Every structure is written in C-alpha cells, then in structure tokens.
Coordinates of C-alpha atoms and ligand atoms in Angstrom, one line a residue:
Chain I
M164 CA 111.0 196.5 58.2
S165 CA 113.6 199.7 58.5
Q166 CA 115.8 198.8 55.7
A167 CA 111.9 198.5 53.3
E168 CA 110.7 201.4 54.0
T169 CA 114.4 204.3 54.4
L170 CA 115.3 203.5 51.1
P171 CA 114.6 206.4 48.7
T172 CA 112.0 205.8 45.5
P173 CA 112.2 208.1 42.3
A174 CA 107.9 209.0 42.7
P175 CA 106.3 210.5 45.1
R176 CA 105.4 208.4 48.8
P177 CA 103.2 206.1 48.7
G178 CA 100.1 205.3 50.5
V179 CA 99.8 202.3 53.0
L180 CA 97.5 200.3 50.4
W181 CA 100.6 201.1 47.4
Q182 CA 103.0 199.7 49.5
L183 CA 100.6 196.5 50.4
G184 CA 100.8 195.6 46.8
L185 CA 103.2 193.3 47.1
F186 CA 101.2 191.3 49.7
R187 CA 98.3 191.3 48.4
S188 CA 99.7 189.7 45.1
E189 CA 101.5 188.0 47.3
F190 CA 98.6 186.4 49.0
I191 CA 96.3 186.1 45.9
T192 CA 98.8 183.9 43.9
V193 CA 98.8 181.7 47.1
M194 CA 95.9 181.5 47.4
R195 CA 95.1 180.6 43.5
R196 CA 97.2 177.6 43.5
W197 CA 95.9 174.5 42.7
R198 CA 98.0 172.7 46.1
T199 CA 96.4 175.6 48.3
L200 CA 93.1 175.0 47.7
A201 CA 93.6 170.8 47.7
L202 CA 95.3 171.4 50.9
L203 CA 91.8 173.4 52.4
A204 CA 89.4 170.8 51.2
V205 CA 91.3 168.2 53.2
L206 CA 91.1 170.5 56.2
T207 CA 87.7 170.4 55.7
G208 CA 87.3 167.5 54.7
V209 CA 88.3 166.5 58.5
P210 CA 85.8 168.3 60.9
V211 CA 82.9 166.5 58.2
L212 CA 84.8 163.3 59.2
I213 CA 84.6 163.7 62.7
G214 CA 81.0 164.8 62.8
I215 CA 80.3 162.0 60.9
A216 CA 81.5 159.0 62.5
V217 CA 79.9 160.7 66.0
K218 CA 76.6 161.0 64.8
I219 CA 77.2 157.1 63.1
D220 CA 78.1 156.1 66.7
T221 CA 75.8 157.3 68.9
N222 CA 72.5 156.7 66.4
G223 CA 74.2 153.2 66.4
G224 CA 73.5 153.2 70.3
G225 CA 77.0 151.8 71.4
G226 CA 78.1 154.7 74.0
R227 CA 80.0 157.5 72.8
A228 CA 83.6 155.7 73.3
G229 CA 85.7 158.8 72.0
G230 CA 87.2 158.3 68.8
G231 CA 86.0 158.5 65.5
G232 CA 89.1 158.8 63.1
S233 CA 90.3 161.9 64.8
G234 CA 94.0 162.1 65.5
G235 CA 93.5 164.2 68.2
D236 CA 95.5 163.6 71.2
G237 CA 95.8 165.6 74.8
G238 CA 93.0 167.2 74.4
G239 CA 90.7 165.6 72.2
P240 CA 89.0 163.2 73.1
A241 CA 88.1 165.5 76.9
F242 CA 85.9 167.2 73.8
I243 CA 84.9 164.6 71.3
A244 CA 82.3 163.4 74.1
Q245 CA 80.8 166.7 74.5
I246 CA 79.5 166.7 70.7
T247 CA 76.4 165.1 70.7
N248 CA 74.8 167.7 73.0
N249 CA 77.1 170.5 71.8
G250 CA 77.9 170.9 67.8
L251 CA 80.3 174.0 69.1
F252 CA 82.3 171.3 70.3
L253 CA 82.9 169.6 67.0
V254 CA 85.2 173.2 66.6
F255 CA 87.3 172.0 69.4
T256 CA 87.7 168.4 68.3
G257 CA 88.2 169.7 64.8
L258 CA 90.7 171.7 66.1
A259 CA 92.1 169.6 68.4
A260 CA 93.0 167.2 65.7
T261 CA 94.3 168.8 62.7
L262 CA 96.8 170.9 64.8
P263 CA 99.1 168.1 66.2
F264 CA 99.6 167.4 61.9
F265 CA 97.5 168.6 59.5
L266 CA 97.8 172.3 59.6
P267 CA 101.3 172.5 60.5
M268 CA 101.8 170.5 57.3
A269 CA 99.8 172.3 55.3
I270 CA 102.1 175.8 56.3
G271 CA 105.0 173.5 56.6
V272 CA 104.0 173.5 52.2
I273 CA 102.6 176.8 51.8
A274 CA 106.0 178.0 54.3
G275 CA 108.3 175.6 51.5
D276 CA 107.3 176.7 48.4
S277 CA 107.1 180.4 49.2
I278 CA 110.9 181.6 47.9
A279 CA 112.3 177.3 47.2
G280 CA 109.1 177.4 44.5
E281 CA 109.8 180.5 43.0
A282 CA 113.6 180.0 42.8
N283 CA 112.3 176.9 41.3
S284 CA 110.7 178.9 38.5
G285 CA 112.6 181.3 37.9
T286 CA 109.9 184.1 39.0
L287 CA 111.9 184.7 42.1
R288 CA 115.5 186.9 39.4
Y289 CA 112.3 188.5 38.0
L290 CA 110.2 189.9 41.5
L291 CA 113.6 191.0 42.2
V292 CA 114.4 192.7 39.3
A293 CA 111.7 194.6 39.7
P294 CA 113.2 195.7 42.5
A295 CA 110.8 193.7 44.7
G296 CA 113.4 194.3 47.4
R297 CA 114.5 191.8 49.7
T298 CA 114.2 192.5 53.0
R299 CA 110.6 193.1 51.6
L300 CA 109.9 190.6 49.7
L301 CA 110.9 188.4 52.4
L302 CA 108.4 189.9 54.7
A303 CA 105.7 190.0 52.1
K304 CA 106.1 186.1 51.4
Y305 CA 106.7 185.9 55.3
A306 CA 103.1 187.9 55.8
S307 CA 101.1 185.5 53.2
V308 CA 102.8 182.7 55.3
L309 CA 100.2 184.2 58.6
A310 CA 97.6 184.8 56.5
F311 CA 97.4 181.7 55.2
C312 CA 97.8 180.2 58.9
V313 CA 94.1 182.2 59.9
V314 CA 92.7 180.9 56.8
A315 CA 93.7 177.5 57.2
T316 CA 92.2 177.7 60.6
L317 CA 89.3 179.4 59.6
V318 CA 88.6 176.9 57.6
V319 CA 88.8 174.2 61.0
A320 CA 86.5 175.8 62.9
A321 CA 83.9 177.1 60.4
S322 CA 83.7 173.8 59.1
G323 CA 83.5 172.2 62.3
L324 CA 80.7 174.9 62.8
I325 CA 78.4 174.3 60.5
V326 CA 78.7 170.6 60.3
G327 CA 79.0 170.5 64.5
A328 CA 75.1 173.2 63.8
I329 CA 73.5 170.8 61.4
L330 CA 74.2 167.4 62.6
F331 CA 74.1 168.8 66.5
P332 CA 72.3 170.7 68.9
L333 CA 73.4 173.8 69.7
G334 CA 73.6 175.2 73.2
D335 CA 75.1 176.7 76.6
V336 CA 78.5 175.6 76.9
T337 CA 79.9 173.9 79.6
L338 CA 83.6 174.3 80.0
L339 CA 86.2 171.7 81.1
S340 CA 85.9 172.9 84.5
G341 CA 82.5 172.1 84.4
T342 CA 81.2 176.2 85.1
T343 CA 78.0 176.8 82.2
I344 CA 78.0 179.4 79.7
S345 CA 76.3 181.3 76.9
F346 CA 75.9 180.0 73.5
T347 CA 77.5 183.3 72.8
E348 CA 79.9 183.3 75.0
G349 CA 81.1 179.9 73.9
L350 CA 81.3 181.9 70.1
W351 CA 83.8 184.1 71.7
R352 CA 85.5 181.9 73.3
A353 CA 85.2 179.7 69.9
L354 CA 87.5 182.4 68.0
L355 CA 90.1 183.4 71.0
I356 CA 91.4 179.6 70.5
A357 CA 91.4 180.0 66.8
A358 CA 93.3 182.8 67.2
T359 CA 95.7 180.6 69.4
V360 CA 95.9 177.8 67.2
A361 CA 96.7 180.5 64.2
L362 CA 99.8 181.8 66.7
S363 CA 100.8 178.6 67.5
L364 CA 101.5 177.9 63.4
T365 CA 103.7 180.8 63.5
G366 CA 106.8 179.1 65.1
I367 CA 106.9 176.8 61.9
A368 CA 106.0 179.1 59.3
A369 CA 109.6 180.7 60.0
L370 CA 111.2 177.8 60.2
G371 CA 109.6 176.8 57.1
L372 CA 110.1 180.4 55.7
F373 CA 113.9 179.8 56.3
I374 CA 114.2 176.0 54.9
S375 CA 113.0 178.1 51.9
T376 CA 115.7 180.6 51.4
L377 CA 117.9 177.4 51.9
T378 CA 117.5 175.2 47.9
N379 CA 116.0 176.4 44.7
S380 CA 113.9 173.5 44.7
G381 CA 110.3 174.1 46.6
I382 CA 109.7 170.0 46.7
A383 CA 112.6 169.7 48.4
A384 CA 111.9 172.3 50.8
M385 CA 108.3 171.6 51.4
A386 CA 109.4 167.5 52.3
T387 CA 111.9 169.4 54.6
T388 CA 110.0 170.7 56.3
V389 CA 107.1 168.5 56.4
G390 CA 109.6 166.1 57.3
L391 CA 110.8 168.5 60.3
L392 CA 107.8 168.4 61.9
I393 CA 106.9 165.2 61.8
T394 CA 110.3 163.7 63.4
V395 CA 109.5 166.6 65.8
Q396 CA 106.2 165.3 66.7
I397 CA 107.8 162.1 67.5
V398 CA 110.5 162.9 69.7
D399 CA 108.3 165.2 71.5
Q400 CA 106.1 161.9 72.4
I401 CA 109.1 160.0 73.7
P402 CA 109.5 159.9 77.2
Q403 CA 113.7 159.6 77.6
L404 CA 114.0 163.1 75.7
H405 CA 111.8 164.7 78.2
A406 CA 114.7 167.0 78.8
I407 CA 114.4 169.2 75.0
Q408 CA 111.0 168.1 74.8
P409 CA 109.7 172.1 76.1
Y410 CA 112.4 174.2 73.2
L411 CA 110.1 171.4 70.8
F412 CA 107.4 174.1 68.9
P413 CA 105.1 172.2 69.2
H414 CA 105.3 171.3 72.3
Y415 CA 102.2 173.0 74.1
W416 CA 100.3 173.4 71.2
L417 CA 97.3 171.8 72.9
S418 CA 97.1 173.7 75.8
F419 CA 94.8 175.5 73.7
A420 CA 92.3 174.0 75.3
D421 CA 93.3 175.7 78.4
L422 CA 91.0 178.7 77.3
L423 CA 87.8 176.4 77.6
R424 CA 88.5 176.9 81.7
D425 CA 87.3 179.2 83.9
P426 CA 89.3 180.6 84.6
V427 CA 91.9 180.2 82.3
Y428 CA 95.1 178.6 82.9
W429 CA 97.6 180.8 81.1
D430 CA 100.6 178.8 82.5
E431 CA 100.8 176.5 79.3
L432 CA 99.9 179.3 76.8
R433 CA 102.4 181.7 77.3
R434 CA 104.8 179.2 77.7
N435 CA 103.1 178.7 73.8
F436 CA 103.3 182.0 73.0
G437 CA 107.0 183.0 74.1
L438 CA 107.9 179.8 72.4
Q439 CA 106.4 180.4 69.2
G440 CA 107.5 183.9 69.3
L441 CA 111.6 182.7 69.9
Y442 CA 111.0 180.1 66.9
V443 CA 110.1 183.5 64.8
A444 CA 112.9 185.4 66.3
V445 CA 115.5 182.7 65.5
F446 CA 114.2 180.7 62.3
G447 CA 112.8 185.2 61.1
S448 CA 116.7 186.2 61.5
A449 CA 118.5 183.2 59.7
A450 CA 115.8 183.6 56.7
W451 CA 116.6 187.1 56.7
A452 CA 120.5 186.5 56.6
R453 CA 120.6 183.9 54.2
F454 CA 118.3 186.1 51.9
T455 CA 119.6 189.4 51.7
T456 CA 122.7 187.7 51.1
R457 CA 122.5 185.2 48.6
D458 CA 123.4 184.8 45.1
I459 CA 120.2 184.4 42.8
T460 CA 121.6 182.2 39.7
A461 CA 118.2 180.7 39.3
Chain O
M218 CA 123.0 217.3 28.6
E219 CA 126.9 217.1 28.3
E220 CA 129.5 214.0 29.9
L221 CA 127.2 212.3 30.6
P222 CA 128.1 209.4 32.4
A223 CA 128.0 206.3 30.6
V224 CA 124.4 203.8 31.6
I225 CA 126.7 200.9 32.6
S226 CA 130.4 201.4 33.4
T227 CA 132.5 198.1 35.1
H228 CA 135.8 198.3 36.7
G229 CA 137.6 195.1 36.8
L230 CA 134.1 193.1 37.6
T231 CA 135.0 189.6 38.4
K232 CA 132.8 186.3 39.4
R233 CA 133.9 182.9 40.8
Y234 CA 130.9 181.5 41.2
R235 CA 131.0 178.6 44.6
G236 CA 132.8 175.7 43.2
G237 CA 135.5 177.5 42.0
Q238 CA 133.7 178.1 37.8
L239 CA 135.6 181.9 36.9
A240 CA 133.1 183.1 34.9
V241 CA 133.8 186.8 34.7
D242 CA 137.6 187.9 34.6
G243 CA 138.2 191.3 35.3
L244 CA 135.4 193.1 33.2
D245 CA 135.8 196.3 31.8
L246 CA 132.9 197.2 30.4
T247 CA 130.7 200.9 29.0
V248 CA 127.8 201.1 27.3
P249 CA 127.4 204.7 26.0
R250 CA 124.3 206.5 26.9
G251 CA 121.6 206.6 23.8
S252 CA 123.5 202.8 22.0
V253 CA 121.7 200.3 21.0
F254 CA 124.8 197.7 22.6
G255 CA 125.6 194.4 21.8
F256 CA 127.0 191.7 23.9
L257 CA 128.4 189.0 21.9
G258 CA 130.4 185.4 23.5
P259 CA 130.1 182.0 22.5
N260 CA 127.9 179.7 25.0
G261 CA 129.7 180.0 28.9
S262 CA 131.0 182.6 28.1
G263 CA 130.2 184.5 30.8
K264 CA 127.4 187.2 29.1
T265 CA 124.0 185.8 31.7
T266 CA 126.7 186.1 35.1
T267 CA 127.9 190.3 33.9
I268 CA 124.2 190.6 33.8
R269 CA 123.4 189.3 37.0
M270 CA 125.7 191.1 38.3
L271 CA 124.7 194.4 37.0
M272 CA 120.9 193.7 38.2
G273 CA 122.1 192.9 41.7
L274 CA 120.9 189.5 41.3
I275 CA 124.5 188.6 42.4
E276 CA 127.3 189.9 44.4
P277 CA 131.0 190.3 42.5
T278 CA 133.7 188.4 43.6
S279 CA 136.0 191.7 43.2
G280 CA 135.5 195.0 40.6
T281 CA 132.8 197.4 40.3
A282 CA 129.5 198.0 37.8
R283 CA 127.4 201.3 38.3
V284 CA 123.9 201.5 36.7
L285 CA 123.0 204.5 35.5
G286 CA 125.9 206.0 37.7
E287 CA 124.9 204.7 41.0
P288 CA 126.7 201.7 42.4
M289 CA 125.7 198.4 42.0
P290 CA 124.0 196.3 43.7
R291 CA 123.6 198.4 46.4
A292 CA 121.3 201.1 44.8
V293 CA 119.5 197.9 43.3
R294 CA 115.8 199.7 45.0
T295 CA 116.5 203.3 42.7
V296 CA 118.1 201.7 39.9
L297 CA 115.8 198.9 39.3
P298 CA 112.5 200.5 38.6
R299 CA 114.0 202.5 35.8
V300 CA 115.7 199.5 33.9
G301 CA 113.9 196.9 32.4
A302 CA 115.3 193.3 31.7
L303 CA 115.3 189.7 30.6
I304 CA 117.5 187.3 32.2
E305 CA 117.8 184.4 30.2
G306 CA 114.3 184.1 28.9
P307 CA 111.0 184.8 30.6
A308 CA 109.9 183.1 34.0
L309 CA 105.8 182.5 34.6
Y310 CA 103.5 181.6 37.1
G311 CA 102.0 179.0 34.5
F312 CA 98.6 178.8 36.3
L313 CA 98.1 182.4 36.3
S314 CA 96.6 184.4 32.7
G315 CA 99.1 186.0 30.8
R316 CA 97.9 189.7 32.7
D317 CA 98.1 188.4 36.1
N318 CA 101.3 187.4 35.4
L319 CA 102.4 191.2 34.3
L320 CA 99.5 192.5 37.3
R321 CA 101.9 190.2 40.2
Y322 CA 105.8 191.8 38.2
D323 CA 104.4 195.1 38.2
S324 CA 102.6 195.3 41.6
A325 CA 106.4 193.8 42.6
D326 CA 107.6 197.3 42.3
P327 CA 107.8 199.8 44.7
T328 CA 107.3 202.7 42.6
A329 CA 104.2 201.6 40.2
D330 CA 101.3 203.5 40.5
P331 CA 98.7 201.0 41.2
R332 CA 96.0 203.3 40.1
T333 CA 97.6 202.5 36.4
R334 CA 98.8 199.1 36.8
R335 CA 96.1 197.9 33.9
D336 CA 96.7 200.1 31.4
R337 CA 100.4 200.3 31.8
V338 CA 99.9 196.3 31.4
G339 CA 97.6 197.0 28.2
E340 CA 100.0 198.3 26.8
A341 CA 102.7 196.7 27.4
L342 CA 100.4 193.5 26.4
D343 CA 100.0 195.7 23.2
R344 CA 103.0 196.4 22.1
V345 CA 104.8 192.9 22.0
G346 CA 102.2 191.4 19.8
L347 CA 100.1 189.8 23.3
A348 CA 96.9 191.4 23.3
A349 CA 94.3 188.8 21.7
A350 CA 96.4 185.7 24.0
A351 CA 96.2 188.0 27.3
S352 CA 93.6 185.9 29.2
K353 CA 94.7 182.5 28.3
K354 CA 96.9 180.6 30.9
A355 CA 100.7 181.5 30.3
R356 CA 100.9 177.4 30.3
A357 CA 99.3 177.0 27.4
Y358 CA 101.5 179.8 25.8
S359 CA 104.0 179.0 23.0
L360 CA 107.7 179.8 23.9
G361 CA 107.9 182.5 21.9
M362 CA 104.7 184.1 23.4
K363 CA 106.1 183.4 26.4
Q364 CA 109.2 184.9 25.3
R365 CA 107.2 187.7 24.4
L366 CA 105.7 187.7 27.6
G367 CA 108.5 188.2 29.3
L368 CA 109.1 190.9 27.2
A369 CA 106.2 192.8 27.8
A370 CA 107.4 192.6 32.0
A371 CA 110.1 194.8 31.1
L372 CA 108.9 197.3 29.6
L373 CA 105.9 197.4 32.3
R374 CA 106.9 201.1 32.6
P375 CA 109.1 203.9 30.4
R376 CA 112.8 202.8 31.0
D377 CA 115.8 204.2 30.9
L378 CA 118.2 201.0 30.6
L379 CA 116.9 197.7 28.7
V380 CA 119.1 194.3 29.0
L381 CA 117.6 192.1 27.0
D382 CA 119.9 188.2 27.2
E383 CA 119.2 186.2 24.6
P384 CA 115.8 188.5 23.4
T385 CA 114.3 187.0 20.0
N386 CA 115.5 183.4 21.2
G387 CA 112.4 181.3 20.1
L388 CA 110.9 184.2 18.0
D389 CA 109.8 182.9 14.7
P390 CA 110.6 186.4 11.4
Q391 CA 107.8 188.1 12.2
G392 CA 108.9 187.8 16.1
M393 CA 112.4 189.2 15.2
R394 CA 111.6 191.4 12.9
E395 CA 108.9 193.3 15.5
I396 CA 111.5 192.9 18.2
R397 CA 114.1 194.9 16.2
S398 CA 111.2 197.1 15.1
L399 CA 110.8 197.3 19.5
V400 CA 114.0 198.1 19.7
R401 CA 115.1 200.7 17.1
S402 CA 112.1 202.5 18.3
L403 CA 112.2 202.2 22.3
A404 CA 116.2 203.4 21.0
A405 CA 114.8 206.7 19.1
D406 CA 113.0 207.4 22.5
G407 CA 116.1 207.4 24.0
T408 CA 115.7 204.0 26.4
T409 CA 119.3 202.5 25.8
V410 CA 119.2 198.7 25.4
F411 CA 122.4 196.8 26.0
L412 CA 121.3 192.9 24.6
S413 CA 123.2 190.2 24.2
S414 CA 122.5 187.5 21.2
H415 CA 124.4 185.0 19.5
L416 CA 122.7 186.0 16.6
L417 CA 124.9 188.3 14.9
D418 CA 123.0 189.3 12.2
E419 CA 120.5 190.4 14.6
I420 CA 123.1 192.8 16.5
E421 CA 124.9 194.3 13.1
Q422 CA 120.9 194.9 12.4
V423 CA 120.5 196.9 15.8
C424 CA 123.2 197.3 17.4
T425 CA 125.3 201.0 17.5
H426 CA 128.3 199.3 19.6
A427 CA 129.0 195.8 20.0
A428 CA 131.3 194.1 22.9
V429 CA 133.0 190.2 22.5
M430 CA 133.4 188.3 25.4
T431 CA 135.5 184.9 25.4
R432 CA 135.6 183.1 28.4
G433 CA 134.8 185.9 31.0
R434 CA 137.1 187.7 29.2
L435 CA 136.2 191.1 27.2
I436 CA 137.9 191.1 24.2
T437 CA 136.6 194.4 22.7
Q438 CA 134.5 196.7 22.1
G439 CA 133.0 199.4 20.4
P440 CA 130.7 201.0 17.6
V441 CA 129.7 197.9 15.6
D442 CA 131.5 199.7 12.3
A443 CA 134.4 199.6 13.8
L444 CA 134.8 196.1 14.6
A445 CA 133.4 195.3 11.3
A446 CA 135.2 197.5 9.8
R447 CA 137.8 195.3 8.7
S448 CA 138.1 195.1 4.3
R449 CA 139.4 192.8 2.4
L450 CA 141.0 193.5 -1.3
A451 CA 139.2 190.1 -3.8
V452 CA 140.5 189.5 -7.0
T453 CA 138.1 186.8 -9.2
T454 CA 140.3 185.6 -11.8
P455 CA 141.4 182.4 -13.3
D456 CA 145.0 183.4 -13.0
T457 CA 145.3 183.1 -9.0
A458 CA 149.0 182.0 -8.7
D459 CA 149.9 185.1 -11.0
T460 CA 148.0 187.5 -8.6
V461 CA 149.1 186.4 -5.4
R462 CA 152.5 186.7 -6.1
V463 CA 152.2 190.2 -8.1
L464 CA 149.9 191.2 -4.6
K465 CA 152.8 190.2 -2.7
E466 CA 154.7 192.2 -3.6
L467 CA 153.2 195.5 -3.9
G468 CA 152.7 194.6 -0.1
V469 CA 149.1 192.8 -0.2
T470 CA 149.2 190.8 2.8
D471 CA 147.0 187.6 4.6
L472 CA 146.6 185.8 1.4
E473 CA 144.3 183.9 0.9
T474 CA 142.9 181.3 -1.9
T475 CA 139.1 180.4 -2.7
A476 CA 138.5 176.6 -4.9
D477 CA 136.5 179.2 -7.1
G478 CA 139.4 181.3 -8.3
K479 CA 139.3 184.3 -5.6
V480 CA 141.9 185.7 -3.8
T481 CA 141.4 187.7 -0.4
G482 CA 144.3 189.6 1.5
D483 CA 144.4 192.9 3.7
L484 CA 145.6 196.4 2.6
P485 CA 149.4 197.8 3.6
P486 CA 147.6 199.8 6.2
D487 CA 149.9 202.7 5.6
P488 CA 150.0 204.1 2.9
V489 CA 146.6 202.3 1.7
P490 CA 147.4 201.9 -2.2
D491 CA 145.0 203.3 -4.8
L492 CA 143.1 200.4 -6.2
A493 CA 143.8 201.5 -9.5
D494 CA 146.9 201.5 -9.4
L495 CA 147.0 197.4 -7.8
N496 CA 143.9 196.6 -10.6
A497 CA 146.6 198.4 -13.6
A498 CA 149.7 196.8 -11.9
L499 CA 147.6 192.8 -12.3
V500 CA 146.7 193.9 -16.0
A501 CA 150.3 195.4 -16.0
A502 CA 151.7 191.6 -15.6
G503 CA 148.6 189.9 -17.5
V504 CA 146.1 188.5 -15.2
R505 CA 142.9 188.3 -16.2
V506 CA 141.1 189.5 -13.8
R507 CA 136.8 189.4 -13.9
G508 CA 135.9 190.9 -10.8
F509 CA 138.4 193.3 -8.9
G510 CA 137.3 195.6 -5.7
L511 CA 136.9 195.7 -2.3
E512 CA 135.4 193.3 1.1
R513 CA 133.5 194.5 3.9
A514 CA 133.5 191.7 6.6
S515 CA 130.7 190.5 8.3
L516 CA 130.3 191.2 12.2
E517 CA 130.1 187.4 11.8
D518 CA 133.5 187.1 10.1
A519 CA 134.8 189.2 12.9
F520 CA 133.2 187.5 16.0
L521 CA 134.9 184.4 14.5
A522 CA 137.8 186.0 14.3
L523 CA 137.7 187.6 17.5
T524 CA 136.7 184.5 19.7
G525 CA 138.3 181.7 17.6
E526 CA 136.4 178.9 15.3
G527 CA 136.2 176.2 17.9
F528 CA 132.9 174.6 18.1
D529 CA 133.6 173.6 21.6
V530 CA 132.4 174.7 25.0
A531 CA 135.3 176.3 27.3
G532 CA 134.9 174.5 30.4
Ligands
LIG65 N1 125.1 179.0 38.7 C1 126.5 178.8 38.8 N2 127.3 178.3 39.4 C2 128.6 177.7 38.8 N3 128.9 177.8 37.7 C3 128.4 178.7 37.1 C4 126.4 178.9 37.1 N4 126.3 179.7 36.1 C5 127.2 179.7 35.3 N5 128.4 179.2 35.4 C6 129.9 179.1 34.4 O1 129.7 180.3 34.4 C7 130.3 180.4 32.6 C8 129.8 181.8 32.3 O2 128.2 181.2 32.0 P1 127.8 182.0 31.7 O3 125.7 181.4 31.8 O4 127.2 183.5 32.1 O5 127.5 182.3 30.2 P2 126.7 183.2 29.0 O6 127.7 182.8 28.5 O7 125.3 183.5 29.2 O8 126.6 181.9 27.7 P3 125.2 181.3 27.0 O9 125.4 181.4 26.0 O10 125.2 179.9 26.4 O11 124.1 181.4 28.0 C9 130.2 179.3 32.8 O12 131.4 178.0 32.6 C10 129.3 178.0 33.3 O13 129.1 176.4 33.1
LIG66 MG1 122.9 183.1 29.0

C-alpha cells in the first residue's frame, strides 16, 4: 500500500470511502459481466444437483451409495452419507464438490481476466491515465478478486443450505468425530468452513493475477490459469510425485473437513493457510514487479 | 504569471520498442502554455508513441519528458489528474452504459470528488452531445459516439492540458465542427490542447502551433503561421516560356509551370523585390498577364514538402 498512500494529491485529503472508490467500481464492474453471472449460476447449480440426486437415490430405496455426480473426493463421501439426515450437510458436500475444480476455475477466470482483459479492450490505458496508479489499481483488482472468492463460496454455501432445508430435515449436527452439536453451532461451523474455503482460494487468485499481468489477451490469461489449475490437480494425484505435492496450492484444500471434528484438528488447516500465504506473497510480488514496470501499449 | 514553464517539454526523448523498432528518436518538443498545438506526421511516424511516453504508459529508452513542469513518468499521480487524454481512439466497457463508463473512469482518479461525480459526468456528456444516449450500452454506440464518449472522459474535470490523439476520427462533419469549437472554447478558458491529426486543414483551422514528425524525428515546430507562411509568386499567362525567362532574370527561384498556364516561383529573399516592378518588367517584355499575385501555401503543402509525398509508410 506504501506507494498508493504516500503520494501527494492536489485535492484535500480524502476519506476512507473515497479511497475505496476504485475497489467499489472494480467489484461492481466485475459483477456486472455476463461471464461472472454465468459462473455464479454454475456454482449455484452444483448443490442443487447433488441435493436432487441424493433425494432421488434415497426415495428409490437403494441404500445410500455416495456419488450422485459430485466431483468431490476426500472429504466428500463422509458428508454425502449424512445429507438425508441433515440438510446442513449439503453445504459441506457442496463446498467439497466445488472446491477441487469449479470454485478455483471461477476464480481463475476472474483473476486471469482482471488485467489482461482490460489491456485487451484498451480500457487499461484510460484507467492508468485517470490516473488510477499502478499499485493502487493492482490492489483494487486483487481485492475485488478476493471479494469474488467470498461471494462465490457464499453462493455455493447458501445454495446448499437452501436446497438442503427444502429437501431434507434440519437438526443437530453429528460431527465426524462422533460428537453432536446444536444446529445453531452447526451453522457457525458452516460459516467458518466457508471462510476457510474462501481463504483457500487466495493462492490461485494471486497466481491468476500474476498471469494476467503477463499478456494482453484476457482469454489467454484465463486459459493459462485454468490450465495450470488442472495440471496442478493432476500432479497432486500422482503418487510418484509426492515429494513436491506439499508445495502445490490445492494440496491441503480439503482439510476444511477437519473443522467438523471436536476438537478441531488444526494441523493441516494451518499448513493450508501457510501455503496460501506463501503463494499470495510470491505471486503478488511478482505481479506487482511486472505490472509497475511494464510498457502499456495496448 | 511571467515565464511559466512550457506545458510539455522533452529533451532527447527516445523510444526503442522491444523488438528493436526505433519509434521516436531524440525528440525535443516544446509546447507553450495556452497554445493549441498540432502534432503532425505520417502513419507510423511516432506520434502515439510520444503521447504514450508523455502519459507515463511506457518508459522512454532515453531522454526526459516534463509535463506541466513535472518529470514523467515519475510524477504521474500529481500531473495526470490535471490532464485529459484520448489516446489511440476511445476504449469502452461495452456492457456498461455511456454514463457508467464515465463513472468508472472518474472513480479511477483518486483526486476526483465522488460527491460531485454524477454532476460532472452529466456535464461531460452534455458537452459532447451525448446526453440523450447516456443510458445506452456503449457496445451499441456508433464509431463517432464512441469517440465522443472518449472525449467526454477527457473532460470529466477542468484540465490544464488536453492530449487528443486524432480526436475527430470517425466524426461526422457536424461532430468535427463541434470538436473544433469545443477545442477553441477550452483554449479560451486557458487549457492547453495538444492534438495529433492527419487532417491538416483541421489543424490549420484550430491550431496556433504545430510540429511535424517523420520516422520518429521532429522536423520542425513553431507557430502555424510561420510553418505555412512560405508564399509563392503566381502569374497566370498564355506566354509561360517568356514569363519563366523574365522572372529568372529577376532572381525568382524554383519556377514551375502548370498545364493550365500558371507560373509559380519563390521570390528572392533579400532584398524582396516590389511586386509592381516585377509586373511592369513582365509587361515591358511583352508578356500578356491575366493574373498576378502571391499565393499562400497551405499547411498541407508545407507538410508534404517537409515529409515527402511518398505514400508508403516508413518501415
Ligand atoms: N507496441 C509496439 N511494439 C513495437 N513497435 C511498435 C509498437 N507500437 C508502435 N510501434 C512502431 O513504432 C512506430 C511508431 O508508431 P506510432 O504508433 O507511434 O505511430 P503514429 O505516428 O501514431 O502513427 P498513426 O498516424 O498511424 O497513428 C511504428 O513504426 C510502429 O510500427
Ligand atoms: Mg497513432
């Protein structure tokens, strides 16, 4: 923030709201794109599909084989079995199903497009001569991608909660460790999990932002970011490559399930946060170094 | 208010793009305060590149540039709020309305007051004649409407300097005329206007000063009058051969004869002969004179004389 704040301005010293003007404008602009709305629609749809699949499955009487089209592995099945008893578990299942791919893909698209898309349309040069300030613009862009991480996660969670409440009973929550907590406390845990999931996405958000500063093509930046995500997810599954896996940003993503234990098992959660912080620091600085020195000719 | 620094001054400003293209080569440009400055040059001569350097979008390879007395690109944050710019045509968010486009650009300026934002946007739209189309999505704008919206973005606040890269591109004759009168009224309010254009009579009509570039180099700069001042003697006559002979004897140089019976030439500079004496000499030599007088060369002639008439763009 240093550069953005120490620079002299001819006008009287503006207030906080004034400083947030660019971020607000940025976030509103992102949210008004069709692409963003389409991504959010897909994210809303995942818990709906899972909910309906589980409902049909249980009505058909055929036991409760987990699956139902959810892409979730790891934490997934443990939740999915509980959905019929408690609709709140659809929130957890929905997040577990979207975290490996749909959520980060959405973030990759938004982050990848953030700078490159504006360079592509030429609006970047007008923002810079406004003058937005390169550091300030980059911060506003990253902040708005982070805000989108929160919105996207909340959309999945809210969709899961609503569909879960409609299709299944709600009630006390039996944790993975076997303890039972009240529904209200279950809701708090759900919120905590949503926050954790949103935080898990900060790494790929920084990566996408960096890639976005490298090119003048929004499509290329989005495709590269999503391509990297897929590659990393595949590498994370190959046993022979276990040596590098702890350094891959999705490696500890599903550790959010540990928040459903009593006591909470913090080990992997902490590692996840540390890893995301590392990615934010490395790719955030790289994006800054690149963007503040780059020739804007588009 | 005495001896204010030039609004734009560059020294040895040079840009070599990655890939080796030398786009601007040792530019020494001085734009006086209060002028309407025309920046001329054939395609690819480095006008846009110069403007990009002045606006801090690209880093010069060498040399320095000062805008409003401050070094660029270092002073971007203090200088650019006082500068309105249209660079290489407008760029808009197609999915936003014209008004929302301007609101977005205005909120990018940290020194713009959000409390007056809506009013200022409305005034800028009025000023470029877009008030009626303000709620239309920019995607649905015509070329000229986009150009006007780009101009409106440059006029969101009172500016000390306007930098307009081909501002009349795509405009209809009324639009061009409005832009001309807009530029004049802004200049009358004390705004310095720096505009690049290919339309030379445009420049001739509004500019007080001009500079001409080719192949990245500045050939000339100064008041428009001085640039276009080169006047030629023109004699309309059926006896062209005799006319040429007599005028040559009297020291007129660079004589040319056109097919429709007109002889033109440059008067000797020192001492400038009296036109009446020249005419008398022609008549005395038996030349039948139909028309006689000085023709003021247009800026276009001056431009072509300076940049060469070749149509091909320099590589
Ligand atoms: N991004 C770029 N990378 C490499 N070379 C460039 C780039 N932009 C421009 N050039 C080259 O620099 C030279 C000057 O280009 P510039 O755009 O400044 O010309 P111009 O005077 O604005 O032309 P026009 O009248 O056509 O707008 C040209 O030879 C062009 O090919
Ligand atoms: Mg140009």
